[in-house]
mmCIF file of N, CA and C in Angstrom:
data_model
loop_
_atom_site.group_PDB
_atom_site.id
_atom_site.type_symbol
_atom_site.label_atom_id
_atom_site.label_comp_id
_atom_site.label_asym_id
_atom_site.label_seq_id
_atom_site.Cartn_x
_atom_site.Cartn_y
_atom_site.Cartn_z
ATOM 1 N N MET A 1 6.382 -95.506 55.618
ATOM 2 C CA MET A 1 5.962 -95.536 54.336
ATOM 3 C C MET A 1 4.392 -94.690 54.156
ATOM 4 N N SER A 2 4.355 -94.094 53.042
ATOM 5 C CA SER A 2 3.156 -93.325 52.888
ATOM 6 C C SER A 2 2.363 -93.719 51.569
ATOM 7 N N SER A 3 1.053 -93.854 51.874
ATOM 8 C CA SER A 3 0.310 -94.010 50.569
ATOM 9 C C SER A 3 0.373 -93.075 49.604
ATOM 10 N N PRO A 4 0.079 -93.391 48.145
ATOM 11 C CA PRO A 4 -0.284 -92.211 47.305
ATOM 12 C C PRO A 4 -1.132 -91.197 47.523
ATOM 13 N N THR A 5 -2.044 -91.451 48.478
ATOM 14 C CA THR A 5 -3.258 -90.396 48.673
ATOM 15 C C THR A 5 -2.931 -89.948 50.052
ATOM 16 N N SER A 6 -1.673 -89.909 50.860
ATOM 17 C CA SER A 6 -1.645 -89.216 52.066
ATOM 18 C C SER A 6 -0.924 -87.824 51.355
ATOM 19 N N ARG A 7 -0.987 -87.081 52.357
ATOM 20 C CA ARG A 7 -0.416 -85.600 52.096
ATOM 21 C C ARG A 7 0.777 -85.511 53.260
ATOM 22 N N PRO A 8 1.714 -84.412 53.307
ATOM 23 C CA PRO A 8 2.741 -84.346 54.200
ATOM 24 C C PRO A 8 2.061 -83.757 55.339
ATOM 25 N N GLY A 9 2.517 -83.916 56.532
ATOM 26 C CA GLY A 9 2.017 -83.542 57.891
ATOM 27 C C GLY A 9 0.647 -84.306 58.047
ATOM 28 N N ASP A 10 -0.032 -85.107 57.375
ATOM 29 C CA ASP A 10 -1.098 -85.937 57.838
ATOM 30 C C ASP A 10 -0.905 -86.521 59.149
ATOM 31 N N PRO A 11 -1.871 -86.373 60.019
ATOM 32 C CA PRO A 11 -1.268 -86.805 61.342
ATOM 33 C C PRO A 11 -1.389 -88.599 61.320
ATOM 34 N N SER A 12 -2.140 -89.197 60.321
ATOM 35 C CA SER A 12 -2.344 -90.372 60.382
ATOM 36 C C SER A 12 -0.992 -91.028 59.874
ATOM 37 N N GLN A 13 0.050 -90.415 59.302
ATOM 38 C CA GLN A 13 1.207 -90.774 58.608
ATOM 39 C C GLN A 13 2.444 -90.445 59.775
ATOM 40 N N ALA A 14 2.450 -89.806 60.562
ATOM 41 C CA ALA A 14 3.115 -89.436 61.711
ATOM 42 C C ALA A 14 3.455 -90.655 62.661
ATOM 43 N N PRO A 15 4.515 -90.760 63.059
ATOM 44 C CA PRO A 15 4.609 -91.636 64.279
ATOM 45 C C PRO A 15 3.620 -91.557 65.412
ATOM 46 N N GLY A 16 2.943 -92.377 65.930
ATOM 47 C CA GLY A 16 1.965 -92.246 66.981
ATOM 48 C C GLY A 16 0.827 -91.755 66.360
ATOM 49 N N GLY A 17 0.714 -91.083 65.429
ATOM 50 C CA GLY A 17 -0.536 -90.553 64.793
ATOM 51 C C GLY A 17 -0.753 -89.194 65.152
ATOM 52 N N ALA A 18 0.506 -88.623 65.560
ATOM 53 C CA ALA A 18 0.464 -86.958 65.981
ATOM 54 C C ALA A 18 0.949 -86.192 64.657
ATOM 55 N N PRO A 19 0.524 -84.897 64.490
ATOM 56 C CA PRO A 19 0.987 -84.151 63.480
ATOM 57 C C PRO A 19 2.378 -83.979 63.687
ATOM 58 N N ASP A 20 3.202 -83.574 62.452
ATOM 59 C CA ASP A 20 4.568 -83.260 62.659
ATOM 60 C C ASP A 20 4.920 -82.087 63.561
ATOM 61 N N ALA A 21 4.450 -81.003 63.404
ATOM 62 C CA ALA A 21 4.742 -79.523 64.128
ATOM 63 C C ALA A 21 3.695 -78.918 63.933
ATOM 64 N N PRO A 22 2.989 -78.541 65.035
ATOM 65 C CA PRO A 22 1.833 -77.671 64.954
ATOM 66 C C PRO A 22 2.291 -76.198 64.117
ATOM 67 N N GLY A 23 1.352 -75.789 63.170
ATOM 68 C CA GLY A 23 1.578 -74.629 62.720
ATOM 69 C C GLY A 23 1.103 -73.647 63.502
ATOM 70 N N PRO A 24 1.037 -72.299 62.821
ATOM 71 C CA PRO A 24 0.353 -71.261 63.685
ATOM 72 C C PRO A 24 -1.142 -71.217 63.388
ATOM 73 N N VAL A 25 -1.874 -70.818 64.463
ATOM 74 C CA VAL A 25 -3.262 -70.909 64.329
ATOM 75 C C VAL A 25 -3.736 -69.787 63.837
ATOM 76 N N VAL A 26 -4.429 -69.919 62.792
ATOM 77 C CA VAL A 26 -5.014 -68.867 61.676
ATOM 78 C C VAL A 26 -6.730 -68.760 61.762
ATOM 79 N N HIS A 27 -7.010 -67.695 62.423
ATOM 80 C CA HIS A 27 -8.361 -67.304 62.595
ATOM 81 C C HIS A 27 -8.940 -66.563 61.428
ATOM 82 N N ARG A 28 -10.223 -66.735 61.254
ATOM 83 C CA ARG A 28 -10.986 -65.917 60.293
ATOM 84 C C ARG A 28 -11.237 -64.613 61.029
ATOM 85 N N SER A 29 -11.168 -63.632 60.573
ATOM 86 C CA SER A 29 -11.626 -62.462 61.042
ATOM 87 C C SER A 29 -13.018 -62.528 61.894
ATOM 88 N N ALA A 30 -13.290 -62.037 62.959
ATOM 89 C CA ALA A 30 -14.281 -62.109 63.563
ATOM 90 C C ALA A 30 -15.316 -61.197 63.040
ATOM 91 N N ARG A 31 -14.724 -59.812 62.752
ATOM 92 C CA ARG A 31 -15.462 -59.093 62.254
ATOM 93 C C ARG A 31 -15.940 -59.381 60.961
ATOM 94 N N ARG A 32 -15.434 -60.032 60.129
ATOM 95 C CA ARG A 32 -16.167 -60.488 58.791
ATOM 96 C C ARG A 32 -17.025 -61.525 59.147
ATOM 97 N N GLN A 33 -16.887 -62.379 59.957
ATOM 98 C CA GLN A 33 -17.851 -63.440 60.291
ATOM 99 C C GLN A 33 -19.109 -62.771 60.927
ATOM 100 N N PHE A 34 -19.129 -61.847 61.917
ATOM 101 C CA PHE A 34 -20.221 -61.208 62.361
ATOM 102 C C PHE A 34 -20.996 -60.550 61.365
ATOM 103 N N ALA A 35 -20.267 -59.685 60.763
ATOM 104 C CA ALA A 35 -20.938 -58.711 59.460
ATOM 105 C C ALA A 35 -21.752 -59.500 58.676
ATOM 106 N N GLY A 36 -20.966 -60.714 58.086
ATOM 107 C CA GLY A 36 -21.568 -61.518 57.241
ATOM 108 C C GLY A 36 -22.879 -62.194 57.564
ATOM 109 N N THR A 37 -22.788 -62.572 58.807
ATOM 110 C CA THR A 37 -23.870 -63.233 59.557
ATOM 111 C C THR A 37 -25.117 -62.290 59.469
ATOM 112 N N ILE A 38 -24.819 -61.099 60.168
ATOM 113 C CA ILE A 38 -25.752 -60.112 60.137
ATOM 114 C C ILE A 38 -26.508 -59.829 58.801
ATOM 115 N N LEU A 39 -25.717 -59.664 57.535
ATOM 116 C CA LEU A 39 -26.105 -59.420 56.123
ATOM 117 C C LEU A 39 -26.955 -60.629 55.786
ATOM 118 N N VAL A 40 -26.493 -61.853 55.977
ATOM 119 C CA VAL A 40 -27.455 -62.889 55.336
ATOM 120 C C VAL A 40 -28.784 -63.144 56.409
ATOM 121 N N LEU A 41 -28.840 -62.696 57.520
ATOM 122 C CA LEU A 41 -30.179 -62.777 58.544
ATOM 123 C C LEU A 41 -30.868 -61.491 57.791
ATOM 124 N N GLU A 42 -30.283 -60.442 57.259
ATOM 125 C CA GLU A 42 -31.150 -59.375 56.935
ATOM 126 C C GLU A 42 -31.876 -59.775 55.694
ATOM 127 N N ALA A 43 -31.065 -60.339 54.552
ATOM 128 C CA ALA A 43 -31.534 -60.938 53.658
ATOM 129 C C ALA A 43 -32.902 -62.034 53.702
ATOM 130 N N PHE A 44 -32.827 -62.697 54.906
ATOM 131 C CA PHE A 44 -34.057 -63.443 55.260
ATOM 132 C C PHE A 44 -35.167 -62.654 55.547
ATOM 133 N N VAL A 45 -34.923 -61.704 56.551
ATOM 134 C CA VAL A 45 -35.933 -60.910 56.896
ATOM 135 C C VAL A 45 -36.496 -59.934 55.566
ATOM 136 N N VAL A 46 -35.715 -59.510 54.743
ATOM 137 C CA VAL A 46 -36.155 -58.740 53.756
ATOM 138 C C VAL A 46 -37.163 -59.969 52.622
ATOM 139 N N LEU A 47 -36.858 -60.903 52.554
ATOM 140 C CA LEU A 47 -37.544 -61.802 52.136
ATOM 141 C C LEU A 47 -38.885 -62.173 52.541
ATOM 142 N N PHE A 48 -38.949 -62.327 54.011
ATOM 143 C CA PHE A 48 -40.238 -62.172 54.747
ATOM 144 C C PHE A 48 -40.977 -60.869 54.643
ATOM 145 N N ALA A 49 -40.247 -59.665 54.501
ATOM 146 C CA ALA A 49 -40.830 -58.606 54.472
ATOM 147 C C ALA A 49 -41.583 -58.374 53.068
ATOM 148 N N THR A 50 -40.870 -58.885 51.851
ATOM 149 C CA THR A 50 -41.388 -58.889 50.632
ATOM 150 C C THR A 50 -42.640 -59.769 50.454
ATOM 151 N N LEU A 51 -42.468 -60.798 51.241
ATOM 152 C CA LEU A 51 -43.743 -61.845 51.238
ATOM 153 C C LEU A 51 -45.071 -61.179 51.982
ATOM 154 N N VAL A 52 -44.939 -60.209 52.937
ATOM 155 C CA VAL A 52 -45.699 -59.293 53.675
ATOM 156 C C VAL A 52 -46.309 -58.430 52.726
ATOM 157 N N ALA A 53 -45.466 -57.825 51.966
ATOM 158 C CA ALA A 53 -45.889 -56.589 51.248
ATOM 159 C C ALA A 53 -46.453 -56.921 50.158
ATOM 160 N N PHE A 54 -46.225 -58.263 49.419
ATOM 161 C CA PHE A 54 -47.017 -58.807 48.466
ATOM 162 C C PHE A 54 -48.408 -59.093 48.914
ATOM 163 N N GLY A 55 -48.524 -60.026 50.145
ATOM 164 C CA GLY A 55 -49.589 -60.084 50.830
ATOM 165 C C GLY A 55 -50.589 -59.032 51.021
ATOM 166 N N LEU A 56 -50.037 -58.067 51.335
ATOM 167 C CA LEU A 56 -50.765 -56.773 51.831
ATOM 168 C C LEU A 56 -51.116 -56.074 50.715
ATOM 169 N N ARG A 57 -50.673 -56.135 49.484
ATOM 170 C CA ARG A 57 -50.786 -55.673 48.276
ATOM 171 C C ARG A 57 -50.478 -54.193 48.564
ATOM 172 N N VAL A 58 -49.478 -53.874 48.944
ATOM 173 C CA VAL A 58 -49.017 -52.407 49.091
ATOM 174 C C VAL A 58 -48.313 -51.748 47.805
ATOM 175 N N ALA A 59 -48.147 -52.596 46.956
ATOM 176 C CA ALA A 59 -47.569 -52.015 45.428
ATOM 177 C C ALA A 59 -48.037 -53.152 44.416
ATOM 178 N N PRO A 60 -47.857 -52.839 43.291
ATOM 179 C CA PRO A 60 -48.056 -53.946 42.293
ATOM 180 C C PRO A 60 -47.039 -54.926 42.512
ATOM 181 N N ALA A 61 -47.636 -56.219 42.291
ATOM 182 C CA ALA A 61 -46.716 -57.530 42.544
ATOM 183 C C ALA A 61 -45.315 -57.457 41.995
ATOM 184 N N GLY A 62 -45.248 -56.961 40.839
ATOM 185 C CA GLY A 62 -43.994 -56.988 40.171
ATOM 186 C C GLY A 62 -43.003 -56.059 40.729
ATOM 187 N N VAL A 63 -43.422 -54.935 41.079
ATOM 188 C CA VAL A 63 -42.748 -53.889 41.923
ATOM 189 C C VAL A 63 -41.950 -54.275 43.235
ATOM 190 N N VAL A 64 -43.377 -54.904 44.063
ATOM 191 C CA VAL A 64 -42.646 -55.660 45.454
ATOM 192 C C VAL A 64 -41.780 -56.602 45.033
ATOM 193 N N TRP A 65 -41.882 -57.536 44.165
ATOM 194 C CA TRP A 65 -40.735 -58.602 44.004
ATOM 195 C C TRP A 65 -39.365 -58.317 43.437
ATOM 196 N N LEU A 66 -39.536 -57.096 42.675
ATOM 197 C CA LEU A 66 -38.303 -56.476 41.923
ATOM 198 C C LEU A 66 -37.452 -55.887 43.015
ATOM 199 N N LEU A 67 -38.293 -55.182 43.776
ATOM 200 C CA LEU A 67 -37.336 -54.248 44.971
ATOM 201 C C LEU A 67 -36.960 -55.284 45.930
ATOM 202 N N GLY A 68 -37.829 -56.142 46.349
ATOM 203 C CA GLY A 68 -37.394 -57.095 47.481
ATOM 204 C C GLY A 68 -36.317 -57.988 47.049
ATOM 205 N N GLY A 69 -36.436 -58.391 45.751
ATOM 206 C CA GLY A 69 -35.198 -59.374 45.288
ATOM 207 C C GLY A 69 -33.909 -58.704 45.049
ATOM 208 N N VAL A 70 -34.156 -57.300 44.556
ATOM 209 C CA VAL A 70 -32.997 -56.631 44.330
ATOM 210 C C VAL A 70 -32.219 -56.426 45.406
ATOM 211 N N LEU A 71 -33.101 -55.983 46.816
ATOM 212 C CA LEU A 71 -32.169 -55.857 48.167
ATOM 213 C C LEU A 71 -31.867 -57.177 48.852
ATOM 214 N N LEU A 72 -32.737 -58.285 48.540
ATOM 215 C CA LEU A 72 -32.104 -59.587 48.992
ATOM 216 C C LEU A 72 -30.845 -59.960 48.267
ATOM 217 N N VAL A 73 -30.732 -59.917 47.126
ATOM 218 C CA VAL A 73 -29.418 -60.308 46.382
ATOM 219 C C VAL A 73 -28.234 -59.600 46.577
ATOM 220 N N SER A 74 -28.693 -58.197 46.954
ATOM 221 C CA SER A 74 -27.703 -57.210 47.159
ATOM 222 C C SER A 74 -26.906 -57.322 48.580
ATOM 223 N N LEU A 75 -27.804 -57.865 49.513
ATOM 224 C CA LEU A 75 -27.265 -58.205 51.004
ATOM 225 C C LEU A 75 -26.598 -59.507 50.805
ATOM 226 N N VAL A 76 -26.875 -60.282 50.225
ATOM 227 C CA VAL A 76 -26.122 -61.782 50.112
ATOM 228 C C VAL A 76 -24.827 -61.538 49.258
ATOM 229 N N LEU A 77 -24.833 -60.737 48.143
ATOM 230 C CA LEU A 77 -23.515 -60.412 47.137
ATOM 231 C C LEU A 77 -22.791 -59.668 48.286
ATOM 232 N N VAL A 78 -23.010 -58.577 49.095
ATOM 233 C CA VAL A 78 -22.254 -57.755 49.877
ATOM 234 C C VAL A 78 -21.575 -58.664 50.924
ATOM 235 N N ALA A 79 -22.270 -59.682 51.528
ATOM 236 C CA ALA A 79 -21.762 -60.469 52.618
ATOM 237 C C ALA A 79 -20.588 -61.318 51.980
ATOM 238 N N GLY A 80 -20.658 -61.338 50.565
ATOM 239 C CA GLY A 80 -19.449 -62.185 50.177
ATOM 240 C C GLY A 80 -18.396 -61.255 49.727
ATOM 241 N N LEU A 81 -18.665 -60.021 49.868
ATOM 242 C CA LEU A 81 -17.522 -58.904 49.649
ATOM 243 C C LEU A 81 -16.946 -58.340 50.633
ATOM 244 N N LEU A 82 -17.191 -58.809 51.818
ATOM 245 C CA LEU A 82 -16.431 -58.348 53.066
ATOM 246 C C LEU A 82 -14.995 -58.809 53.265
ATOM 247 N N ARG A 83 -14.638 -59.407 52.224
ATOM 248 C CA ARG A 83 -13.060 -59.726 52.314
ATOM 249 C C ARG A 83 -12.309 -58.241 52.033
ATOM 250 N N TRP A 84 -13.060 -57.555 51.424
ATOM 251 C CA TRP A 84 -12.314 -56.004 51.297
ATOM 252 C C TRP A 84 -12.963 -54.991 51.819
ATOM 253 N N PRO A 85 -12.390 -53.859 52.248
ATOM 254 C CA PRO A 85 -12.970 -52.759 53.060
ATOM 255 C C PRO A 85 -14.412 -52.159 52.465
ATOM 256 N N ALA A 86 -14.472 -52.259 50.932
ATOM 257 C CA ALA A 86 -15.531 -51.741 50.237
ATOM 258 C C ALA A 86 -16.752 -52.596 50.543
ATOM 259 N N GLY A 87 -16.445 -53.809 50.902
ATOM 260 C CA GLY A 87 -17.803 -54.697 51.373
ATOM 261 C C GLY A 87 -18.553 -54.099 52.719
ATOM 262 N N TYR A 88 -17.707 -53.688 53.564
ATOM 263 C CA TYR A 88 -18.278 -52.900 54.887
ATOM 264 C C TYR A 88 -18.999 -51.828 54.411
ATOM 265 N N VAL A 89 -18.497 -50.796 53.598
ATOM 266 C CA VAL A 89 -19.019 -49.579 53.361
ATOM 267 C C VAL A 89 -20.388 -49.940 52.721
ATOM 268 N N ALA A 90 -20.242 -50.953 51.484
ATOM 269 C CA ALA A 90 -21.367 -51.262 51.031
ATOM 270 C C ALA A 90 -22.686 -51.999 51.973
ATOM 271 N N GLY A 91 -22.212 -52.889 52.812
ATOM 272 C CA GLY A 91 -22.768 -53.241 54.014
ATOM 273 C C GLY A 91 -23.639 -52.175 54.790
ATOM 274 N N SER A 92 -22.814 -51.318 55.171
ATOM 275 C CA SER A 92 -23.605 -50.195 55.856
ATOM 276 C C SER A 92 -24.400 -49.271 54.927
ATOM 277 N N ALA A 93 -24.128 -48.994 53.693
ATOM 278 C CA ALA A 93 -25.155 -48.459 52.829
ATOM 279 C C ALA A 93 -26.471 -49.169 52.741
ATOM 280 N N LEU A 94 -26.453 -50.486 52.783
ATOM 281 C CA LEU A 94 -27.632 -51.194 52.695
ATOM 282 C C LEU A 94 -28.433 -51.195 53.772
ATOM 283 N N GLN A 95 -27.972 -50.632 54.868
ATOM 284 C CA GLN A 95 -28.831 -50.697 56.058
ATOM 285 C C GLN A 95 -30.062 -49.647 55.892
ATOM 286 N N VAL A 96 -29.555 -48.587 55.052
ATOM 287 C CA VAL A 96 -30.757 -47.759 54.619
ATOM 288 C C VAL A 96 -31.881 -48.060 53.822
ATOM 289 N N PRO A 97 -31.583 -48.838 53.000
ATOM 290 C CA PRO A 97 -32.937 -49.502 52.194
ATOM 291 C C PRO A 97 -33.583 -50.406 53.003
ATOM 292 N N VAL A 98 -33.027 -51.260 53.946
ATOM 293 C CA VAL A 98 -33.427 -52.112 54.911
ATOM 294 C C VAL A 98 -34.575 -51.266 55.511
ATOM 295 N N LEU A 99 -34.139 -50.299 56.241
ATOM 296 C CA LEU A 99 -35.014 -49.582 56.771
ATOM 297 C C LEU A 99 -35.909 -48.808 56.266
ATOM 298 N N ALA A 100 -35.978 -48.318 55.037
ATOM 299 C CA ALA A 100 -36.751 -47.655 54.192
ATOM 300 C C ALA A 100 -37.849 -48.748 53.700
ATOM 301 N N VAL A 101 -37.783 -49.956 53.822
ATOM 302 C CA VAL A 101 -38.788 -50.987 53.638
ATOM 303 C C VAL A 101 -40.054 -50.673 54.629
ATOM 304 N N GLY A 102 -39.658 -50.170 55.923
ATOM 305 C CA GLY A 102 -40.664 -49.915 56.718
ATOM 306 C C GLY A 102 -41.921 -48.961 56.285
ATOM 307 N N VAL A 103 -41.545 -48.398 55.076
ATOM 308 C CA VAL A 103 -42.688 -47.264 54.540
ATOM 309 C C VAL A 103 -43.750 -48.120 53.891
ATOM 310 N N ALA A 104 -43.242 -49.552 53.288
ATOM 311 C CA ALA A 104 -44.302 -50.312 52.741
ATOM 312 C C ALA A 104 -44.850 -51.391 54.019
ATOM 313 N N VAL A 105 -43.986 -51.587 54.786
ATOM 314 C CA VAL A 105 -44.158 -52.656 55.876
ATOM 315 C C VAL A 105 -43.916 -51.837 57.180
ATOM 316 N N PRO A 106 -44.483 -51.105 57.797
ATOM 317 C CA PRO A 106 -44.455 -50.534 59.033
ATOM 318 C C PRO A 106 -43.451 -51.046 60.104
ATOM 319 N N MET A 107 -43.868 -52.583 60.289
ATOM 320 C CA MET A 107 -42.899 -53.106 61.487
ATOM 321 C C MET A 107 -41.445 -53.237 60.959
ATOM 322 N N MET A 108 -41.077 -53.091 59.571
ATOM 323 C CA MET A 108 -39.876 -53.016 59.151
ATOM 324 C C MET A 108 -38.986 -51.758 59.811
ATOM 325 N N PHE A 109 -39.575 -50.790 60.456
ATOM 326 C CA PHE A 109 -39.159 -49.831 60.954
ATOM 327 C C PHE A 109 -38.077 -50.235 62.067
ATOM 328 N N VAL A 110 -38.812 -51.093 62.954
ATOM 329 C CA VAL A 110 -38.477 -51.729 64.178
ATOM 330 C C VAL A 110 -37.346 -52.772 63.836
ATOM 331 N N VAL A 111 -37.737 -53.653 63.127
ATOM 332 C CA VAL A 111 -36.802 -54.792 62.524
ATOM 333 C C VAL A 111 -35.707 -54.064 62.122
ATOM 334 N N GLY A 112 -35.768 -53.239 61.068
ATOM 335 C CA GLY A 112 -34.581 -52.539 60.533
ATOM 336 C C GLY A 112 -33.829 -51.762 61.416
ATOM 337 N N ALA A 113 -34.355 -51.169 62.536
ATOM 338 C CA ALA A 113 -33.529 -50.452 63.523
ATOM 339 C C ALA A 113 -32.549 -51.539 64.315
ATOM 340 N N VAL A 114 -33.278 -52.739 64.750
ATOM 341 C CA VAL A 114 -32.650 -53.681 65.433
ATOM 342 C C VAL A 114 -31.696 -54.307 64.593
ATOM 343 N N PHE A 115 -31.435 -54.285 63.301
ATOM 344 C CA PHE A 115 -30.431 -54.867 62.445
ATOM 345 C C PHE A 115 -29.408 -53.907 62.168
ATOM 346 N N VAL A 116 -29.880 -52.377 62.475
ATOM 347 C CA VAL A 116 -28.873 -51.489 62.323
ATOM 348 C C VAL A 116 -27.839 -51.514 63.515
ATOM 349 N N VAL A 117 -28.423 -51.778 64.863
ATOM 350 C CA VAL A 117 -27.862 -51.700 66.042
ATOM 351 C C VAL A 117 -26.958 -52.877 65.887
ATOM 352 N N LEU A 118 -27.459 -54.127 65.394
ATOM 353 C CA LEU A 118 -26.684 -55.497 65.374
ATOM 354 C C LEU A 118 -25.661 -55.264 64.435
ATOM 355 N N TRP A 119 -25.605 -54.334 63.333
ATOM 356 C CA TRP A 119 -24.613 -54.109 62.468
ATOM 357 C C TRP A 119 -23.610 -53.416 62.992
ATOM 358 N N VAL A 120 -24.010 -52.299 63.836
ATOM 359 C CA VAL A 120 -22.734 -51.730 64.534
ATOM 360 C C VAL A 120 -22.239 -52.344 65.445
ATOM 361 N N VAL A 121 -22.782 -53.095 66.410
ATOM 362 C CA VAL A 121 -22.339 -53.889 67.492
ATOM 363 C C VAL A 121 -21.319 -55.054 66.766
ATOM 364 N N ALA A 122 -21.727 -55.581 65.615
ATOM 365 C CA ALA A 122 -20.839 -56.496 64.780
ATOM 366 C C ALA A 122 -19.668 -55.999 64.320
ATOM 367 N N LEU A 123 -19.627 -54.641 63.779
ATOM 368 C CA LEU A 123 -18.311 -54.246 63.293
ATOM 369 C C LEU A 123 -17.494 -53.866 64.441
ATOM 370 N N ARG A 124 -18.006 -53.237 65.567
ATOM 371 C CA ARG A 124 -17.201 -52.628 66.634
ATOM 372 C C ARG A 124 -16.576 -54.053 67.235
ATOM 373 N N LEU A 125 -17.602 -55.034 67.723
ATOM 374 C CA LEU A 125 -17.054 -56.292 68.509
ATOM 375 C C LEU A 125 -16.305 -56.921 67.870
ATOM 376 N N GLY A 126 -16.588 -56.976 66.591
ATOM 377 C CA GLY A 126 -15.501 -58.095 65.638
ATOM 378 C C GLY A 126 -14.227 -57.380 65.551
ATOM 379 N N ALA A 127 -14.071 -56.105 65.338
ATOM 380 C CA ALA A 127 -12.818 -55.414 65.202
ATOM 381 C C ALA A 127 -12.053 -55.378 66.386
ATOM 382 N N ARG A 128 -12.770 -55.397 67.667
ATOM 383 C CA ARG A 128 -12.090 -55.553 68.957
ATOM 384 C C ARG A 128 -11.498 -57.129 69.391
ATOM 385 N N ILE A 129 -12.228 -57.885 68.749
ATOM 386 C CA ILE A 129 -11.991 -59.309 68.887
ATOM 387 C C ILE A 129 -10.569 -59.341 68.061
ATOM 388 N N ASP A 130 -10.693 -59.016 66.727
ATOM 389 C CA ASP A 130 -9.392 -59.109 65.856
ATOM 390 C C ASP A 130 -8.254 -58.390 66.497
ATOM 391 N N ARG A 131 -8.408 -57.181 66.983
ATOM 392 C CA ARG A 131 -7.477 -56.617 67.598
ATOM 393 C C ARG A 131 -6.890 -57.224 68.603
ATOM 394 N N GLU A 132 -7.614 -57.874 69.623
ATOM 395 C CA GLU A 132 -7.087 -58.657 70.572
ATOM 396 C C GLU A 132 -6.361 -60.082 70.173
ATOM 397 N N ARG A 133 -6.997 -60.673 69.186
ATOM 398 C CA ARG A 133 -6.085 -61.689 68.765
ATOM 399 C C ARG A 133 -4.853 -61.178 68.200
ATOM 400 N N LEU A 134 -4.569 -60.207 67.618
ATOM 401 C CA LEU A 134 -3.500 -59.682 66.939
ATOM 402 C C LEU A 134 -2.460 -59.504 68.160
ATOM 403 N N GLU A 135 -2.849 -58.734 69.284
ATOM 404 C CA GLU A 135 -2.449 -58.358 70.378
ATOM 405 C C GLU A 135 -1.569 -59.784 71.015
ATOM 406 N N ARG A 136 -2.441 -60.732 70.994
ATOM 407 C CA ARG A 136 -1.869 -62.224 71.451
ATOM 408 C C ARG A 136 -1.136 -63.006 70.845
ATOM 409 N N GLY A 137 -0.946 -62.553 69.415
ATOM 410 C CA GLY A 137 0.022 -62.956 68.648
ATOM 411 C C GLY A 137 -0.607 -63.811 67.615
ATOM 412 N N HIS A 138 -1.766 -64.138 67.564
ATOM 413 C CA HIS A 138 -2.567 -65.146 66.333
ATOM 414 C C HIS A 138 -2.575 -64.162 65.050
ATOM 415 N N GLN A 139 -2.611 -65.115 64.000
ATOM 416 C CA GLN A 139 -2.695 -64.433 62.595
ATOM 417 C C GLN A 139 -4.150 -64.371 62.472
ATOM 418 N N VAL A 140 -4.694 -63.620 61.632
ATOM 419 C CA VAL A 140 -5.962 -63.319 61.292
ATOM 420 C C VAL A 140 -5.839 -63.377 59.966
ATOM 421 N N ARG A 141 -7.034 -64.151 59.335
ATOM 422 C CA ARG A 141 -6.950 -64.179 57.801
ATOM 423 C C ARG A 141 -8.355 -63.752 57.485
ATOM 424 N N GLY A 142 -8.187 -62.967 56.111
ATOM 425 C CA GLY A 142 -9.557 -62.503 55.776
ATOM 426 C C GLY A 142 -10.103 -61.183 56.237
ATOM 427 N N ARG A 143 -9.205 -60.195 56.767
ATOM 428 C CA ARG A 143 -9.766 -59.220 57.351
ATOM 429 C C ARG A 143 -10.205 -58.208 56.362
#
């Protein structure tokens, strides 16, 4: 007998507490997870670079916060757009302004270059993992 709050296939309602029948394993796209992680981490780096640029007074405060804020928000929004191929194109395009922050904060040339390498590795390694999962017969969700 099931309670009104139980769902079909709920392990607690099956005899012995086991699920009825296991369904196919659905994995999220590794490429999407890796790329999204890189973009969000870059957003934090841009926030800290904006704070440095503000502290060093490399430009008027309004300009520093406007440019830093636009880049930060863009990185976070594009991380959410990675369910579509255009999200990867936009993420790749955003690597240029992240590197360009090095004009105001020279250390960002180094940090930006590291993130460009991480971005490329995330795309390539994630795609390879997704491809291997498909070859093994697992379904991939959110490619």
